[in-house]
Coordinates of C-alpha atoms in Angstrom, one line a residue:
Chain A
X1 CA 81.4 3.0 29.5
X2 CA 84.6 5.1 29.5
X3 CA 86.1 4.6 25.9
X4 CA 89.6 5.6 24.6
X5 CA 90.4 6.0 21.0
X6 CA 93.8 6.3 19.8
X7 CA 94.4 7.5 16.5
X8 CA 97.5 7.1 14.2
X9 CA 96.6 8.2 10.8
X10 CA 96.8 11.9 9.5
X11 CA 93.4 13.1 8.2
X12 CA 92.9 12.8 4.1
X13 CA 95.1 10.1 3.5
X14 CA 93.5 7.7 5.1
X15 CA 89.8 7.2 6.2
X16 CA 91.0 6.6 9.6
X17 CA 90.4 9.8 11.6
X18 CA 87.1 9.8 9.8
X19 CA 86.3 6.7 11.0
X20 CA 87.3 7.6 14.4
X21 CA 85.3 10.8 14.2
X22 CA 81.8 8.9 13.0
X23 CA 82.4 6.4 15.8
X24 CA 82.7 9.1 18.6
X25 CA 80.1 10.5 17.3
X26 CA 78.0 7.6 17.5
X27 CA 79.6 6.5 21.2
X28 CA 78.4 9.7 22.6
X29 CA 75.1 9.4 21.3
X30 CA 74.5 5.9 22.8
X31 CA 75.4 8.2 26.4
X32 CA 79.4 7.0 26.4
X33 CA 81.9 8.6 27.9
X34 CA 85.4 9.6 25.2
X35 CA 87.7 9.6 28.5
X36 CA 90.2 10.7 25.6
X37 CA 91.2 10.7 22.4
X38 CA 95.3 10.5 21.7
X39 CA 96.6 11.7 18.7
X40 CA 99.9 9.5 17.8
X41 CA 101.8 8.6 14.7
X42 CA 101.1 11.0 11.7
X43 CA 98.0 10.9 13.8
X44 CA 99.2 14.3 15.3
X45 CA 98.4 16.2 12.0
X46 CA 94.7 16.0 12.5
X47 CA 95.4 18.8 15.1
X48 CA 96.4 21.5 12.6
X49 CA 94.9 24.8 12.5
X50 CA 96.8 25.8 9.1
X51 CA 94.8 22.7 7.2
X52 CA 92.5 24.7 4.7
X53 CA 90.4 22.3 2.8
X54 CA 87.8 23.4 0.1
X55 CA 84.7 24.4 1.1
X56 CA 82.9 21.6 -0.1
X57 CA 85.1 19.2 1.7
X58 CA 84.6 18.1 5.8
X59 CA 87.2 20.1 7.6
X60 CA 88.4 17.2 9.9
X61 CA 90.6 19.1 12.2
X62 CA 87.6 21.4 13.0
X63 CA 85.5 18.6 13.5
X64 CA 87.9 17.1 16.4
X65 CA 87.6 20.6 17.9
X66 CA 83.7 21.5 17.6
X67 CA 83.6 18.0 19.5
X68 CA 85.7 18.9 22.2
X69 CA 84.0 21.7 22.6
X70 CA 80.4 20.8 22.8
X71 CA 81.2 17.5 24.7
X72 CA 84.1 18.4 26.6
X73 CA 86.5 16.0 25.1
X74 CA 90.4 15.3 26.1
X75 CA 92.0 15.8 22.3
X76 CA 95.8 14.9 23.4
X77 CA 98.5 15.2 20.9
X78 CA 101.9 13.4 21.4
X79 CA 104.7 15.4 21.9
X80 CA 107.3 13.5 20.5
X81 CA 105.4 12.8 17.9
X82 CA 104.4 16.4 16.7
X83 CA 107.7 17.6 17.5
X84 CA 108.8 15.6 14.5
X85 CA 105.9 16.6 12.5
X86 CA 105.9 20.4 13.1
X87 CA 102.7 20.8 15.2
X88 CA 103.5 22.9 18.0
X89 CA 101.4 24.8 20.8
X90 CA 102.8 28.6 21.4
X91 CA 105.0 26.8 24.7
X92 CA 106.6 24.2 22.3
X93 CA 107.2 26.9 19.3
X94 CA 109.1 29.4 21.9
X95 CA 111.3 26.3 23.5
X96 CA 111.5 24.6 19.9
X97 CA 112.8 28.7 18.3
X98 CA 110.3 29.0 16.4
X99 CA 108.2 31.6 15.0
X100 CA 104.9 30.3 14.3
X101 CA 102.7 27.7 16.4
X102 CA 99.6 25.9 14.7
X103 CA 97.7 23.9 17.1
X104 CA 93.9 23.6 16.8
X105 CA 91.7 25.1 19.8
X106 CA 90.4 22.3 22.1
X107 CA 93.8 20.6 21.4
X108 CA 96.7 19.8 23.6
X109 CA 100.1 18.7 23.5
X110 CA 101.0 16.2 26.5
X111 CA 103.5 13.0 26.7
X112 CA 102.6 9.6 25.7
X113 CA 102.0 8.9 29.5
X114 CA 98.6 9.9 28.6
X115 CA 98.0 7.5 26.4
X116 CA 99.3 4.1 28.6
X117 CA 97.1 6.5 31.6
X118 CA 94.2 6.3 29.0
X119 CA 94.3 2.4 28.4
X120 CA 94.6 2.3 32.3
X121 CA 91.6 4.1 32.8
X122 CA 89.2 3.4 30.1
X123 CA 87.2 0.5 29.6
X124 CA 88.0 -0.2 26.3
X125 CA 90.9 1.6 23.6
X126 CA 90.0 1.5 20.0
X127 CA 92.7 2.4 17.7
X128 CA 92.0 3.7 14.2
X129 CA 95.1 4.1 11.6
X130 CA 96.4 2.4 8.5
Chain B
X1 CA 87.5 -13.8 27.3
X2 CA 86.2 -12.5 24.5
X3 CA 87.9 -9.9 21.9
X4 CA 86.4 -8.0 19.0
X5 CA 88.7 -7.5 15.9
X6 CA 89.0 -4.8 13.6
X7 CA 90.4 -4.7 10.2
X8 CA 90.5 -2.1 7.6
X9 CA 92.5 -2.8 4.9
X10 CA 91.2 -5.0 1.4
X11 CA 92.3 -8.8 1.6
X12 CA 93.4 -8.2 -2.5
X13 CA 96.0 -5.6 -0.9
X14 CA 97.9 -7.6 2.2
X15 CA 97.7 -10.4 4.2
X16 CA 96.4 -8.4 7.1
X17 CA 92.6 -10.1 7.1
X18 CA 94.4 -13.8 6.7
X19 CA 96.6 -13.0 10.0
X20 CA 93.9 -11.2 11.9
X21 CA 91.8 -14.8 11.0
X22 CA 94.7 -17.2 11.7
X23 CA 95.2 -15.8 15.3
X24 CA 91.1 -15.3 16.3
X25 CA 90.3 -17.4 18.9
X26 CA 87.1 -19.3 18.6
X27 CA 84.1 -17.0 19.8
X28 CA 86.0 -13.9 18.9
X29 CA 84.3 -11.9 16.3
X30 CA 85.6 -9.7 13.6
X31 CA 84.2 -6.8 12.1
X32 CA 85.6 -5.3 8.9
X33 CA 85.6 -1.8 8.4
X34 CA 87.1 0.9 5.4
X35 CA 88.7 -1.4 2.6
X36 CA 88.0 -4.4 4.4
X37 CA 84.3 -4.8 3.7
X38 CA 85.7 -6.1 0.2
X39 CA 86.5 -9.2 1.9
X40 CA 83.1 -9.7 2.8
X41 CA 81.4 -9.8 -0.7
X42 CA 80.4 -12.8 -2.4
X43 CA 82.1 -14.4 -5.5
X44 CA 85.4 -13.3 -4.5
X45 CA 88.7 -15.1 -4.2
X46 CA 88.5 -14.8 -0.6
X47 CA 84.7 -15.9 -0.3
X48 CA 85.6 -19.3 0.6
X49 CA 88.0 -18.3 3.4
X50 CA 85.2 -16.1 4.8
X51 CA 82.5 -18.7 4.6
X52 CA 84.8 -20.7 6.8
X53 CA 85.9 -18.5 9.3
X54 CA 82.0 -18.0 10.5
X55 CA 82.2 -21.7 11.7
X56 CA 84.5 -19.9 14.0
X57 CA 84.0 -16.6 14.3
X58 CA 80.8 -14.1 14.2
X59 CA 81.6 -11.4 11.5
X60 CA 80.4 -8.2 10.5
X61 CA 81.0 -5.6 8.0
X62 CA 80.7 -2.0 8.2
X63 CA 77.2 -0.7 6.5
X64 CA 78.4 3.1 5.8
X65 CA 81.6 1.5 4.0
X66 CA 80.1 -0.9 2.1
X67 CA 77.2 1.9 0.7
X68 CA 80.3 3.9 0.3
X69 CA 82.2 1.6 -2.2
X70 CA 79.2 0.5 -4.1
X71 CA 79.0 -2.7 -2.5
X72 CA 75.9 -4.2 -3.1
X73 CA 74.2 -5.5 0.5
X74 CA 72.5 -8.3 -1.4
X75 CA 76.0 -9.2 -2.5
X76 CA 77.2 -9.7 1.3
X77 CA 78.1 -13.4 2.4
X78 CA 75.3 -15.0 4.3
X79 CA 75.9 -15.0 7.6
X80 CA 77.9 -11.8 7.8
X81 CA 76.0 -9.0 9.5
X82 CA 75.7 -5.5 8.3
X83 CA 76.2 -3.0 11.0
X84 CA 76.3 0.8 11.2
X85 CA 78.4 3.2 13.2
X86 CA 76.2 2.6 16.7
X87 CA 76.4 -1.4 16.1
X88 CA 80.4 -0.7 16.1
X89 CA 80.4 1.1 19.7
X90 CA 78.3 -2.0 20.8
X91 CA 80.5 -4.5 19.3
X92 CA 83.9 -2.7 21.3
X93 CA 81.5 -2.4 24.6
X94 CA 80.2 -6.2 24.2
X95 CA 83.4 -7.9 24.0
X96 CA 86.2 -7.9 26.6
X97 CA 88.6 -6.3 24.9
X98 CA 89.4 -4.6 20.9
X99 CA 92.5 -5.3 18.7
X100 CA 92.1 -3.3 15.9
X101 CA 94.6 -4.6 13.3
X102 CA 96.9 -2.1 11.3
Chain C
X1 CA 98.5 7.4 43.8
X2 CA 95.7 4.8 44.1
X3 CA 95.5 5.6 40.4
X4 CA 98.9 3.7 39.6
X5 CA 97.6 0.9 41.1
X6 CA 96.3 -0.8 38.4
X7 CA 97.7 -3.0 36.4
X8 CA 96.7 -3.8 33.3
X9 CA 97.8 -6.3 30.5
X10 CA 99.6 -4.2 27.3
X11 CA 99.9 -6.1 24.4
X12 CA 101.8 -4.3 21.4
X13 CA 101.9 -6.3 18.1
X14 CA 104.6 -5.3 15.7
X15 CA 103.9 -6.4 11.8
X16 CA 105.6 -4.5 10.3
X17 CA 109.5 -4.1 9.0
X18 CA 111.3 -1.0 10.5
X19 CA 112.6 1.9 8.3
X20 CA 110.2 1.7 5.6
X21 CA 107.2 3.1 7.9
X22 CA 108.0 5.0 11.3
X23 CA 105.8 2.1 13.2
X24 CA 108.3 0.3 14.4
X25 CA 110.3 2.7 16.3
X26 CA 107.3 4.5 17.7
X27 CA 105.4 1.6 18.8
X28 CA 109.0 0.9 20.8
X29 CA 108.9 4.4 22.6
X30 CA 105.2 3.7 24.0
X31 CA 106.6 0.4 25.1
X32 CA 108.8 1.5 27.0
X33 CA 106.8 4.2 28.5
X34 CA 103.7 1.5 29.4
X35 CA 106.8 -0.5 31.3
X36 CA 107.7 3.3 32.8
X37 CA 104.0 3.0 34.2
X38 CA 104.7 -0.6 35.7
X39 CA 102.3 -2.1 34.1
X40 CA 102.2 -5.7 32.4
X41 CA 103.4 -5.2 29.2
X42 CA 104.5 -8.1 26.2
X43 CA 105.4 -7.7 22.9
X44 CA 104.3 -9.9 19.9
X45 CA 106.3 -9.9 16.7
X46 CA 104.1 -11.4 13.8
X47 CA 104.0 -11.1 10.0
X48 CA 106.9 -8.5 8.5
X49 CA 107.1 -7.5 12.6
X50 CA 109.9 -10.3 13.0
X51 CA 112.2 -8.2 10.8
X52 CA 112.4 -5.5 13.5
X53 CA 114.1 -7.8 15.8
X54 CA 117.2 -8.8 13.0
X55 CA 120.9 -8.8 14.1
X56 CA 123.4 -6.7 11.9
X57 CA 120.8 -3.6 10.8
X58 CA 123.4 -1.3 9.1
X59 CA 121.7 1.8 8.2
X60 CA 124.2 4.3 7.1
X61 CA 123.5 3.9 3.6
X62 CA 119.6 5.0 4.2
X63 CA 121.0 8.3 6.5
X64 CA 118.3 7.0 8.9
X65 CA 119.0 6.3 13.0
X66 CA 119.5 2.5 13.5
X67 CA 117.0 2.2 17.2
X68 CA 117.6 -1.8 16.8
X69 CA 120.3 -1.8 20.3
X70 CA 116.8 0.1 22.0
X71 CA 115.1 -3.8 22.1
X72 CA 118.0 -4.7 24.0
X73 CA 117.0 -2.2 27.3
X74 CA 113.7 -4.3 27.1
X75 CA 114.8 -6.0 30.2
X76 CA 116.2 -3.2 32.0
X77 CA 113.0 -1.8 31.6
X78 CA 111.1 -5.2 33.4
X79 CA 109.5 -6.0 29.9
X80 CA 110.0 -9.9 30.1
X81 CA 107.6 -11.3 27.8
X82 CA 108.4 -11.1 23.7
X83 CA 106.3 -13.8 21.8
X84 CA 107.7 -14.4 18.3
X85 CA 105.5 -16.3 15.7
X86 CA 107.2 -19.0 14.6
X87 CA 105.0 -19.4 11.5
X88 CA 105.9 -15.7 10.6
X89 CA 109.9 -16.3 11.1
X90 CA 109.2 -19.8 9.0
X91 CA 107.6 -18.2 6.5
X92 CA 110.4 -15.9 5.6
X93 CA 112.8 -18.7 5.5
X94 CA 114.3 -17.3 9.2
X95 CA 115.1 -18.6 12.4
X96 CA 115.9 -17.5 15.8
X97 CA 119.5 -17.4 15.4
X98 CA 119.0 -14.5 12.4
X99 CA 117.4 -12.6 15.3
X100 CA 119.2 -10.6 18.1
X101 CA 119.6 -11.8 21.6
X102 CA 116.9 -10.0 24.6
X103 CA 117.7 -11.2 27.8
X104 CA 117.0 -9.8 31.6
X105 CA 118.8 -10.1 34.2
X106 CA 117.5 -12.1 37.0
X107 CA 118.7 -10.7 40.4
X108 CA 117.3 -13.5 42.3
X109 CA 120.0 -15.9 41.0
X110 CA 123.2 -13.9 40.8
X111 CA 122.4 -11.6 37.8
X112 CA 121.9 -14.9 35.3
X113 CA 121.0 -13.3 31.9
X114 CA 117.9 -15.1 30.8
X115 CA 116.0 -15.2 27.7
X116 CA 113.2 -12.9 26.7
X117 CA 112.3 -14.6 23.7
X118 CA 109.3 -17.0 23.3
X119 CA 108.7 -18.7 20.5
X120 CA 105.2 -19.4 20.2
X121 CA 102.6 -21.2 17.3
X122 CA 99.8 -19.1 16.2
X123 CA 97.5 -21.1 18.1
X124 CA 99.5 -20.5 21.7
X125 CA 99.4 -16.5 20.7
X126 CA 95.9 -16.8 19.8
X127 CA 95.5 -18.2 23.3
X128 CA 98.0 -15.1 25.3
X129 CA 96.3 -12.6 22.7
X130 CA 92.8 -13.2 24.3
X131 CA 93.8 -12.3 27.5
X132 CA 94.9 -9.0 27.3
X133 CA 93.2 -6.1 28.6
X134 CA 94.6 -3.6 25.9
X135 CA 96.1 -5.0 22.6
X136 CA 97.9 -2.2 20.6
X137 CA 99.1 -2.9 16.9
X138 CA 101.6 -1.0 15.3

């Protein structure tokens, strides 16, 4: 089945993006298709590059990425959204003035189109936040 | 139609388990996840509301979470079932459709 | 193009009171964008959700934008169904009169403004809950 997951809690806080992670894990496994996963509410902070946890703690942001990579995986972040948050792509930072950019490879920023386009065409949405 | 509820937050904390029960429709199932698998324990204040809803509902709790919070599985209510991660991608591809209450 | 033609059902359930959490207003902005996408959207407003709909919000003392006039371009933007839990509004000692007015215009018989606004028991949302095809809660 093509799943979407939407998630709308930052990572640490809240167990949500974990949860989200261990699921997609486990979707993939049973031979699932993540047709993609939006990134929405404080849910944008999971895409951070600048998030340095200790070493003996999961680093969820690379998580999201590793999974993108190996399994080709749509990670969308909400524009609006990130804009508010301060998680810009190098595009966003020049139009935005600013001098620094910090989103995650395997990332992208797009408008919440993509998430209404992802409950159109997925079978299912699953949201995980607080 | 059938629809598969999430919850994730402790019935002690807000009144999100008692609306996502009150608005179920009968063979909807609920399964609870993160600080909602305290709801599911026996001996609680909530026990009796549980053990009523599964006239109604099918309900499951989330295995990982429960192990996590030191919830003992032999404490569960009977007739809830313990599922893992793989059992939770089965439950959103079984039913029709997922509200995952927030 | 063949894409765009499906139509789904979008079911957004608000639960929570605006301001103190940024739910509210953003689970208004993907509202309006699922209506942008034609598809077959309705609101529920359950639990502390009813508060988003109350008339008078004045929030210059809390230096935060009052979105509360945005539920008002619901029916410019063809979203006709809002289900209100008349348990919830009970509950809170409210009614409908403590809530704003949505209306739509209906072109078909002279622009009549017509109400948006359904109050429903638990059991009838149980009932238009279970037949969604995507249920979002904010």
């Amino acid at each position: 089945m093509k799943l979407g997951i939407l998630i709308n809690e930052g990572p640490y806080q809240h167990q949500a993006s974990d949860t989200a992670l261990q699921y997609v894990k486990a979707a993939i496994k049973k031979g699932h298709e993540i047709y993609r996963v939006f990134f929405y509410n404080d849910g944008v902070n999971n895409a951070t590059k600048l998030s340095s946890p200790p070493q003996d703690d999961r680093n969820i942001t690379k998580e999201w990425s590793m999974l993108a990579k190996d399994h080709g995986i749509d990670l969308v972040v909400c524009v609006a959204a990130a804009q508010r948050r301060g998680i810009l792509d190098k595009d966003e930072a020049k139009r935005n003035g600013k001098d620094a950019d910090n989103l995650e490879e395997g990332f992208r920023i797009s408008g919440l189109g993509q998430l209404v386009e992802a409950g159109i065409q997925s079978d299912r949405l699953i949201t995980f936040g607080d | 139609m059938s629809m598969l509820h999430t919850v994730n937050k402790s019935p002690f904390e807000n009144s999100t388990v008692l609306s996502c029960i009150s608005l179920c429709s009968k063979n909807s199932s609920i399964l609870f996840i993160e600080d909602a698998v305290i709801s599911v324990m026996k001996s609680t204040k909530f026990t009796d509301v549980i053990n009523n809803s599964l006239k109604d509902f099918k309900i499951y709790a989330l295995k990982p979470d429960l192990e996590a919070r030191g919830l003992s599985l032999d404490n569960v209510i009977e007739g809830v079932k313990v599922v893992g991660y793989e059992e939770f991608v089965d439950l959103t591809t079984e039913h029709d459709s997922v509200q995952s209450w927030l | 193009m063949s894409e765009q033609a499906i139509i789904k059902k979008f079911m957004y359930v608000n639960r929570k009171s605006p301001y103190g959490t940024i739910y509210a207003l953003e689970s208004l902005e993907v509202v309006l964008i699922t209506a942008a996408f034609d598809q077959d959207v309705s609101l529920v407003f359950t639990d502390d959700g009813v508060y988003q709909l109350m008339k008078n919000q004045n929030t210059e003392g809390i230096g935060m934008k009052n979105f509360s006039a945005t539920y008002s371009a619901l029916g410019d933007y063809e979203v006709k169904k809002v289900y209100i839990d008349k348990e919830s509004l009970e509950e809170r000692g409210l009614s409908l009169s403590d809530l704003q007015e949505l209306v739509w215009e209906d072109e078909d018989e002279d622009y009549a403004e017509k109400s948006l606004i359904n109050l429903v028991s638990r059991s009838e949302l149980s009932e238009i809950m279970n037949n969604q095809d995507v249920v979002l809660s904010f």
